[in-house]
């Protein structure tokens, strides 16, 4: 039987995909793979550890709730050291968990490649997730020896198709699809994100603050170069410290690169113009964000070739 590699993000759907697969194939060999950017939210790390223990069928380690320093984009080293120690302890305690890293944060990648990522070009995800996970897998498996499970949901048909095409010769599976392996009557069928969150809570997994805050996603602490204006507006109101740190990091690197372009673009009329977070801040404060912009959340799908 092929080994299934559950790609975990610290979020609900990648856990749910793994849970669904394990329920269907309890005896199948598996590995869990998480690539760290060192700027995930504390909730994401806690959910990752508890979720991985749940998938592995072991008790969650007693350090699952240990204190993690807050994100500091200017000085990430103290947090990085704590997280590496946490990763080592988690891998010792949870069979099948592989917690890997390139060593840099997304902003350190942007500085190295001299380019700030955006919704179309994401060097952070490429260097810190996709390339790293591909290398990990290639060192251990041939394409016909494993399956790769990802947490795309049943309402993401286009992405599911793309990942299967672009991922070849590797075989990606999406257990949250309605019609996965023809299953239509199991306990997980037709479930969306709210139901997965409830299912996780019933299994004793910690609830992420991102769900209380109704954020579109929580990757990289809620900030993301691929997020849209609407998501950044949400972050401005709900996680002002994250907005402020990304705003400062963006302004610093734009100055260093002598470029007017940061992550976002203003597409209101005429050709698109740069929209640094400092400018978005002013527009939010003036109530100058259109309804269409506010609905532009962007799709993260970090780590996936979609
Ligand atoms: S979540 Fe966004 S910012 Fe973070 S690595 Fe992925 S694409 Fe880059």
CSV table of C-alpha atoms and ligand atoms in Angstrom, one decimal:
chain,number,residue,atom,x,y,z
A,1,UNK,CA,0.0,0.0,0.0
A,2,UNK,CA,1.3,3.5,-0.8
A,3,UNK,CA,2.3,5.8,2.0
A,4,UNK,CA,0.1,8.8,2.2
A,5,UNK,CA,1.9,12.1,3.1
A,6,UNK,CA,-0.5,14.4,4.9
A,7,UNK,CA,0.6,18.0,4.2
A,8,UNK,CA,-0.3,19.9,7.3
A,9,UNK,CA,-0.6,23.7,7.6
A,10,UNK,CA,-1.7,24.1,11.2
A,11,UNK,CA,-5.2,24.8,9.9
A,12,UNK,CA,-8.5,23.0,10.0
A,13,UNK,CA,-8.9,21.6,6.5
A,14,UNK,CA,-5.5,19.9,6.2
A,15,UNK,CA,-6.2,18.2,9.5
A,16,UNK,CA,-9.7,17.2,8.4
A,17,UNK,CA,-8.4,15.7,5.1
A,18,UNK,CA,-5.9,13.6,7.1
A,19,UNK,CA,-8.6,12.7,9.7
A,20,UNK,CA,-10.9,11.5,7.0
A,21,UNK,CA,-8.3,9.5,5.3
A,22,UNK,CA,-7.2,7.8,8.5
A,23,UNK,CA,-10.8,7.0,9.4
A,24,UNK,CA,-11.2,5.3,6.0
A,25,UNK,CA,-7.8,3.6,5.9
A,26,UNK,CA,-6.7,3.1,9.6
A,27,UNK,CA,-3.9,0.7,8.6
A,28,UNK,CA,-2.4,2.7,5.8
A,29,UNK,CA,1.2,3.9,6.3
A,30,UNK,CA,1.4,7.6,6.6
A,31,UNK,CA,3.7,10.6,7.3
A,32,UNK,CA,2.8,14.1,8.3
A,33,UNK,CA,4.7,17.0,6.8
A,34,UNK,CA,4.7,20.6,8.0
A,35,UNK,CA,7.0,23.3,6.6
A,36,UNK,CA,7.5,26.2,9.0
A,37,UNK,CA,7.8,29.9,8.1
A,38,UNK,CA,8.4,30.7,11.8
A,39,UNK,CA,5.7,33.4,11.7
A,40,UNK,CA,2.6,31.2,12.1
A,41,UNK,CA,0.2,32.2,14.8
A,42,UNK,CA,0.5,30.6,18.2
A,43,UNK,CA,-2.9,29.0,17.7
A,44,UNK,CA,-1.7,27.4,14.4
A,45,UNK,CA,1.3,25.8,16.2
A,46,UNK,CA,-0.9,24.5,19.0
A,47,UNK,CA,-3.5,23.1,16.5
A,48,UNK,CA,-0.7,21.6,14.5
A,49,UNK,CA,0.7,19.7,17.5
A,50,UNK,CA,-2.7,18.6,18.8
A,51,UNK,CA,-4.0,17.7,15.4
A,52,UNK,CA,-0.9,15.7,14.5
A,53,UNK,CA,-1.2,13.8,17.8
A,54,UNK,CA,-4.8,13.1,16.9
A,55,UNK,CA,-3.9,11.8,13.5
A,56,UNK,CA,-1.1,9.7,14.9
A,57,UNK,CA,-3.5,8.3,17.6
A,58,UNK,CA,-1.3,9.4,20.6
A,59,UNK,CA,-2.0,11.7,23.5
A,60,UNK,CA,-1.1,15.3,22.8
A,61,UNK,CA,2.3,16.1,24.5
A,62,UNK,CA,2.1,18.1,27.7
A,63,UNK,CA,4.1,20.9,26.2
A,64,UNK,CA,1.5,21.6,23.4
A,65,UNK,CA,0.4,24.8,25.1
A,66,UNK,CA,3.9,26.1,25.9
A,67,UNK,CA,4.5,29.8,25.5
A,68,UNK,CA,5.7,30.9,22.1
A,69,UNK,CA,7.2,34.4,21.7
A,70,UNK,CA,5.1,36.8,19.7
A,71,UNK,CA,5.9,37.3,16.0
A,72,UNK,CA,8.6,39.9,15.5
A,73,UNK,CA,9.4,40.5,11.9
A,74,UNK,CA,12.3,42.7,12.7
A,75,UNK,CA,14.0,40.3,15.0
A,76,UNK,CA,12.7,36.8,14.3
A,77,UNK,CA,15.6,34.9,15.9
A,78,UNK,CA,14.4,34.4,19.5
A,79,UNK,CA,11.0,33.0,18.3
A,80,UNK,CA,12.8,30.9,15.7
A,81,UNK,CA,15.0,29.3,18.4
A,82,UNK,CA,12.0,28.4,20.5
A,83,UNK,CA,10.1,27.0,17.6
A,84,UNK,CA,13.0,24.8,16.5
A,85,UNK,CA,13.1,23.3,20.0
A,86,UNK,CA,9.3,22.9,20.0
A,87,UNK,CA,9.5,21.2,16.6
A,88,UNK,CA,12.2,18.7,17.8
A,89,UNK,CA,10.2,17.9,20.9
A,90,UNK,CA,7.0,17.4,18.9
A,91,UNK,CA,8.7,15.1,16.4
A,92,UNK,CA,10.0,13.0,19.3
A,93,UNK,CA,6.6,12.8,20.8
A,94,UNK,CA,4.4,12.3,17.7
A,95,UNK,CA,5.2,9.4,15.4
A,96,UNK,CA,5.1,10.3,11.7
A,97,UNK,CA,5.4,14.1,12.3
A,98,UNK,CA,8.0,15.8,10.1
A,99,UNK,CA,8.3,19.5,11.0
A,100,UNK,CA,10.8,21.0,8.5
A,101,UNK,CA,12.1,24.4,7.7
A,102,UNK,CA,14.3,26.4,5.3
A,103,UNK,CA,15.3,28.6,8.2
A,104,UNK,CA,14.0,31.9,6.8
A,105,UNK,CA,10.8,33.9,7.3
A,106,UNK,CA,8.9,35.1,4.2
A,107,UNK,CA,10.4,38.6,4.7
A,108,UNK,CA,13.9,37.3,4.9
A,109,UNK,CA,13.2,35.5,1.6
A,110,UNK,CA,11.9,38.7,0.0
A,111,UNK,CA,15.1,40.5,1.0
A,112,UNK,CA,17.2,37.6,-0.4
A,113,UNK,CA,15.4,37.5,-3.7
A,114,UNK,CA,15.0,41.3,-3.8
A,115,UNK,CA,11.3,41.1,-4.6
A,116,UNK,CA,8.2,41.5,-2.4
A,117,UNK,CA,5.7,38.8,-3.1
A,118,UNK,CA,2.2,39.4,-4.3
A,119,UNK,CA,-0.9,37.6,-5.3
A,120,UNK,CA,0.7,36.3,-8.5
A,121,UNK,CA,4.3,35.7,-7.5
A,122,UNK,CA,5.0,34.2,-4.1
A,123,UNK,CA,8.7,33.4,-3.6
A,124,UNK,CA,8.0,32.8,0.1
A,125,UNK,CA,5.7,29.9,-0.5
A,126,UNK,CA,7.9,28.5,-3.2
A,127,UNK,CA,11.1,28.6,-1.1
A,128,UNK,CA,9.7,27.9,2.3
A,129,UNK,CA,7.0,25.4,1.4
A,130,UNK,CA,6.8,23.9,-2.1
A,131,UNK,CA,10.5,23.5,-2.9
A,132,UNK,CA,11.2,22.3,0.7
A,133,UNK,CA,8.4,19.7,0.7
A,134,UNK,CA,9.3,18.5,-2.8
A,135,UNK,CA,12.9,17.9,-1.7
A,136,UNK,CA,11.8,16.1,1.5
A,137,UNK,CA,9.5,13.9,-0.5
A,138,UNK,CA,11.9,13.2,-3.4
A,139,UNK,CA,14.6,12.1,-0.9
A,140,UNK,CA,12.3,9.5,0.5
A,141,UNK,CA,9.8,8.3,-2.1
A,142,UNK,CA,9.4,7.7,-5.8
A,143,UNK,CA,6.2,9.2,-7.3
A,144,UNK,CA,4.5,5.8,-7.5
A,145,UNK,CA,5.3,5.0,-3.8
A,146,UNK,CA,3.2,7.7,-2.2
A,147,UNK,CA,0.1,9.8,-2.2
A,148,UNK,CA,0.0,13.4,-1.1
A,149,UNK,CA,-3.1,14.5,0.9
A,150,UNK,CA,-4.0,18.2,0.9
A,151,UNK,CA,-6.9,20.0,2.6
A,152,UNK,CA,-8.6,21.5,-0.5
A,153,UNK,CA,-12.3,21.5,0.2
A,154,UNK,CA,-15.2,20.2,-1.9
A,155,UNK,CA,-16.0,23.8,-3.0
A,156,UNK,CA,-12.6,24.3,-4.6
A,157,UNK,CA,-13.1,22.2,-7.8
A,158,UNK,CA,-10.8,24.3,-10.0
A,159,UNK,CA,-7.9,24.2,-7.6
A,160,UNK,CA,-8.4,20.5,-7.1
A,161,UNK,CA,-8.2,20.0,-10.8
A,162,UNK,CA,-5.1,22.2,-11.1
A,163,UNK,CA,-3.2,20.6,-8.3
A,164,UNK,CA,-3.8,17.2,-9.8
A,165,UNK,CA,-2.5,18.4,-13.2
A,166,UNK,CA,0.4,20.5,-12.0
A,167,UNK,CA,1.5,18.0,-9.3
A,168,UNK,CA,2.1,15.2,-11.8
A,169,UNK,CA,3.9,12.8,-11.6
A,170,UNK,CA,3.1,13.0,-7.9
A,171,UNK,CA,-0.4,11.9,-7.1
A,172,UNK,CA,-2.3,14.4,-5.0
A,173,UNK,CA,-5.4,13.4,-3.2
A,174,UNK,CA,-8.1,15.6,-1.7
A,175,UNK,CA,-10.1,13.6,0.8
A,176,UNK,CA,-12.5,16.5,1.5
A,177,UNK,CA,-13.9,16.3,-2.0
A,178,UNK,CA,-17.6,15.2,-2.0
A,179,UNK,CA,-17.0,12.4,-4.3
A,180,UNK,CA,-13.6,11.3,-2.9
A,181,UNK,CA,-13.4,7.6,-3.8
A,182,UNK,CA,-17.1,7.5,-4.4
A,183,UNK,CA,-17.9,7.9,-0.7
A,184,UNK,CA,-21.1,9.8,-0.3
A,185,UNK,CA,-22.6,8.5,2.9
A,186,UNK,CA,-19.9,8.7,5.4
A,187,UNK,CA,-20.0,10.9,8.5
A,188,UNK,CA,-17.7,13.5,6.8
A,189,UNK,CA,-19.7,14.0,3.5
A,190,UNK,CA,-20.9,17.5,2.7
A,191,UNK,CA,-19.1,19.0,5.7
A,192,UNK,CA,-17.7,22.5,5.3
A,193,UNK,CA,-15.3,24.5,7.4
A,194,UNK,CA,-17.7,25.2,10.3
A,195,UNK,CA,-18.5,21.5,10.7
A,196,UNK,CA,-14.8,20.5,10.6
A,197,UNK,CA,-14.2,23.1,13.3
A,198,UNK,CA,-16.9,21.4,15.4
A,199,UNK,CA,-15.5,18.0,14.7
A,200,UNK,CA,-12.1,19.1,15.8
A,201,UNK,CA,-13.5,20.5,19.0
A,202,UNK,CA,-15.4,17.3,19.7
A,203,UNK,CA,-12.0,15.5,19.5
A,204,UNK,CA,-10.6,17.9,22.0
A,205,UNK,CA,-8.5,20.0,19.7
A,206,UNK,CA,-7.9,23.6,20.5
A,207,UNK,CA,-10.0,26.2,18.7
A,208,UNK,CA,-8.1,28.8,16.8
A,209,UNK,CA,-8.5,32.5,17.5
A,210,UNK,CA,-8.8,32.9,13.7
A,211,UNK,CA,-12.2,31.3,13.7
A,212,UNK,CA,-13.5,33.5,16.5
A,213,UNK,CA,-12.2,36.5,14.5
A,214,UNK,CA,-13.8,35.1,11.3
A,215,UNK,CA,-10.6,35.6,9.3
A,216,UNK,CA,-10.4,34.1,5.8
A,217,UNK,CA,-7.1,32.4,6.8
A,218,UNK,CA,-4.5,32.3,9.5
A,219,UNK,CA,-1.3,31.4,7.5
A,220,UNK,CA,1.8,33.5,8.4
A,221,UNK,CA,0.0,34.9,11.5
A,222,UNK,CA,-2.9,36.1,9.3
A,223,UNK,CA,-0.7,38.3,7.1
A,224,UNK,CA,0.0,37.0,3.6
A,225,UNK,CA,1.4,38.5,0.4
A,226,UNK,CA,-1.4,36.7,-1.5
A,227,UNK,CA,-4.2,38.1,0.6
A,228,UNK,CA,-6.5,40.7,-0.9
A,229,UNK,CA,-7.5,44.2,0.3
A,230,UNK,CA,-10.5,42.8,2.2
A,231,UNK,CA,-8.4,40.4,4.2
A,232,UNK,CA,-5.9,43.2,5.0
A,233,UNK,CA,-8.8,45.4,6.1
A,234,UNK,CA,-9.9,42.6,8.4
A,235,UNK,CA,-6.4,42.3,9.8
A,236,UNK,CA,-6.2,46.0,10.3
A,237,UNK,CA,-9.2,45.9,12.6
A,238,UNK,CA,-8.7,42.5,14.2
A,239,UNK,CA,-5.0,42.1,14.4
A,240,UNK,CA,-3.6,45.6,14.3
A,241,UNK,CA,-0.2,44.5,15.6
A,242,UNK,CA,0.2,42.1,12.6
A,243,UNK,CA,-0.9,44.9,10.2
A,244,UNK,CA,1.6,47.3,11.7
A,245,UNK,CA,4.5,44.8,11.5
A,246,UNK,CA,3.8,43.9,7.9
A,247,UNK,CA,3.4,47.6,7.1
A,248,UNK,CA,6.8,48.4,8.5
A,249,UNK,CA,8.5,45.4,6.9
A,250,UNK,CA,7.0,46.3,3.5
A,251,UNK,CA,8.0,50.0,3.8
A,252,UNK,CA,11.5,49.1,4.9
A,253,UNK,CA,12.1,46.7,2.0
A,254,UNK,CA,10.4,49.0,-0.6
A,255,UNK,CA,12.9,51.7,0.4
A,256,UNK,CA,15.8,49.3,0.3
A,257,UNK,CA,14.8,48.0,-3.2
A,258,UNK,CA,13.9,51.5,-4.3
A,259,UNK,CA,10.6,50.2,-5.6
A,260,UNK,CA,7.1,51.7,-5.3
A,261,UNK,CA,5.6,48.2,-5.4
A,262,UNK,CA,4.7,46.2,-2.3
A,263,UNK,CA,2.2,43.4,-2.0
A,264,UNK,CA,-1.1,45.1,-3.1
A,265,UNK,CA,-2.3,47.0,-6.1
A,266,UNK,CA,-5.0,49.7,-6.4
A,267,UNK,CA,-7.2,48.6,-9.3
A,268,UNK,CA,-9.8,51.4,-9.1
A,269,UNK,CA,-10.0,53.0,-12.6
A,270,UNK,CA,-7.1,53.3,-15.0
A,271,UNK,CA,-4.0,51.3,-14.9
A,272,UNK,CA,-3.2,49.5,-11.6
A,273,UNK,CA,-1.1,51.4,-9.1
A,274,UNK,CA,0.9,50.4,-6.1
A,275,UNK,CA,-1.0,50.2,-2.8
A,276,UNK,CA,1.4,49.8,0.1
A,277,UNK,CA,-0.1,48.9,3.4
A,278,UNK,CA,0.7,52.5,4.7
A,279,UNK,CA,-1.6,53.8,1.9
A,280,UNK,CA,-4.2,51.2,2.6
A,281,UNK,CA,-4.1,52.2,6.3
A,282,UNK,CA,-5.0,55.8,5.4
A,283,UNK,CA,-7.8,54.7,3.1
A,284,UNK,CA,-9.3,52.4,5.8
A,285,UNK,CA,-9.1,55.3,8.3
A,286,UNK,CA,-10.9,57.5,5.8
A,287,UNK,CA,-13.6,54.8,5.1
A,288,UNK,CA,-12.3,54.8,1.5
A,289,UNK,CA,-12.4,51.1,0.7
A,290,UNK,CA,-15.0,50.0,-1.8
A,291,UNK,CA,-17.4,47.1,-1.3
A,292,UNK,CA,-15.7,45.1,-4.0
A,293,UNK,CA,-12.3,45.7,-2.4
A,294,UNK,CA,-13.6,44.7,1.0
A,295,UNK,CA,-14.8,41.4,-0.5
A,296,UNK,CA,-11.4,40.7,-2.1
A,297,UNK,CA,-10.0,38.2,0.4
A,298,UNK,CA,-7.5,36.5,-1.9
A,299,UNK,CA,-6.8,32.8,-1.8
A,300,UNK,CA,-3.8,31.6,0.1
A,301,UNK,CA,-3.5,27.9,-0.7
A,302,UNK,CA,0.1,28.4,0.5
A,303,UNK,CA,2.3,25.4,-0.3
A,304,UNK,CA,0.1,24.1,-3.1
A,305,UNK,CA,1.0,24.4,-6.8
A,306,UNK,CA,-2.4,25.9,-7.7
B,1,LIG,S1,1.0,32.3,3.8
B,1,LIG,FE1,1.3,33.9,2.2
B,1,LIG,S2,3.1,35.0,3.0
B,1,LIG,FE2,3.1,33.1,4.1
B,1,LIG,S3,4.5,31.8,2.9
B,1,LIG,FE3,2.4,31.4,2.2
B,1,LIG,S4,2.1,32.8,0.4
B,1,LIG,FE4,3.9,33.5,1.6
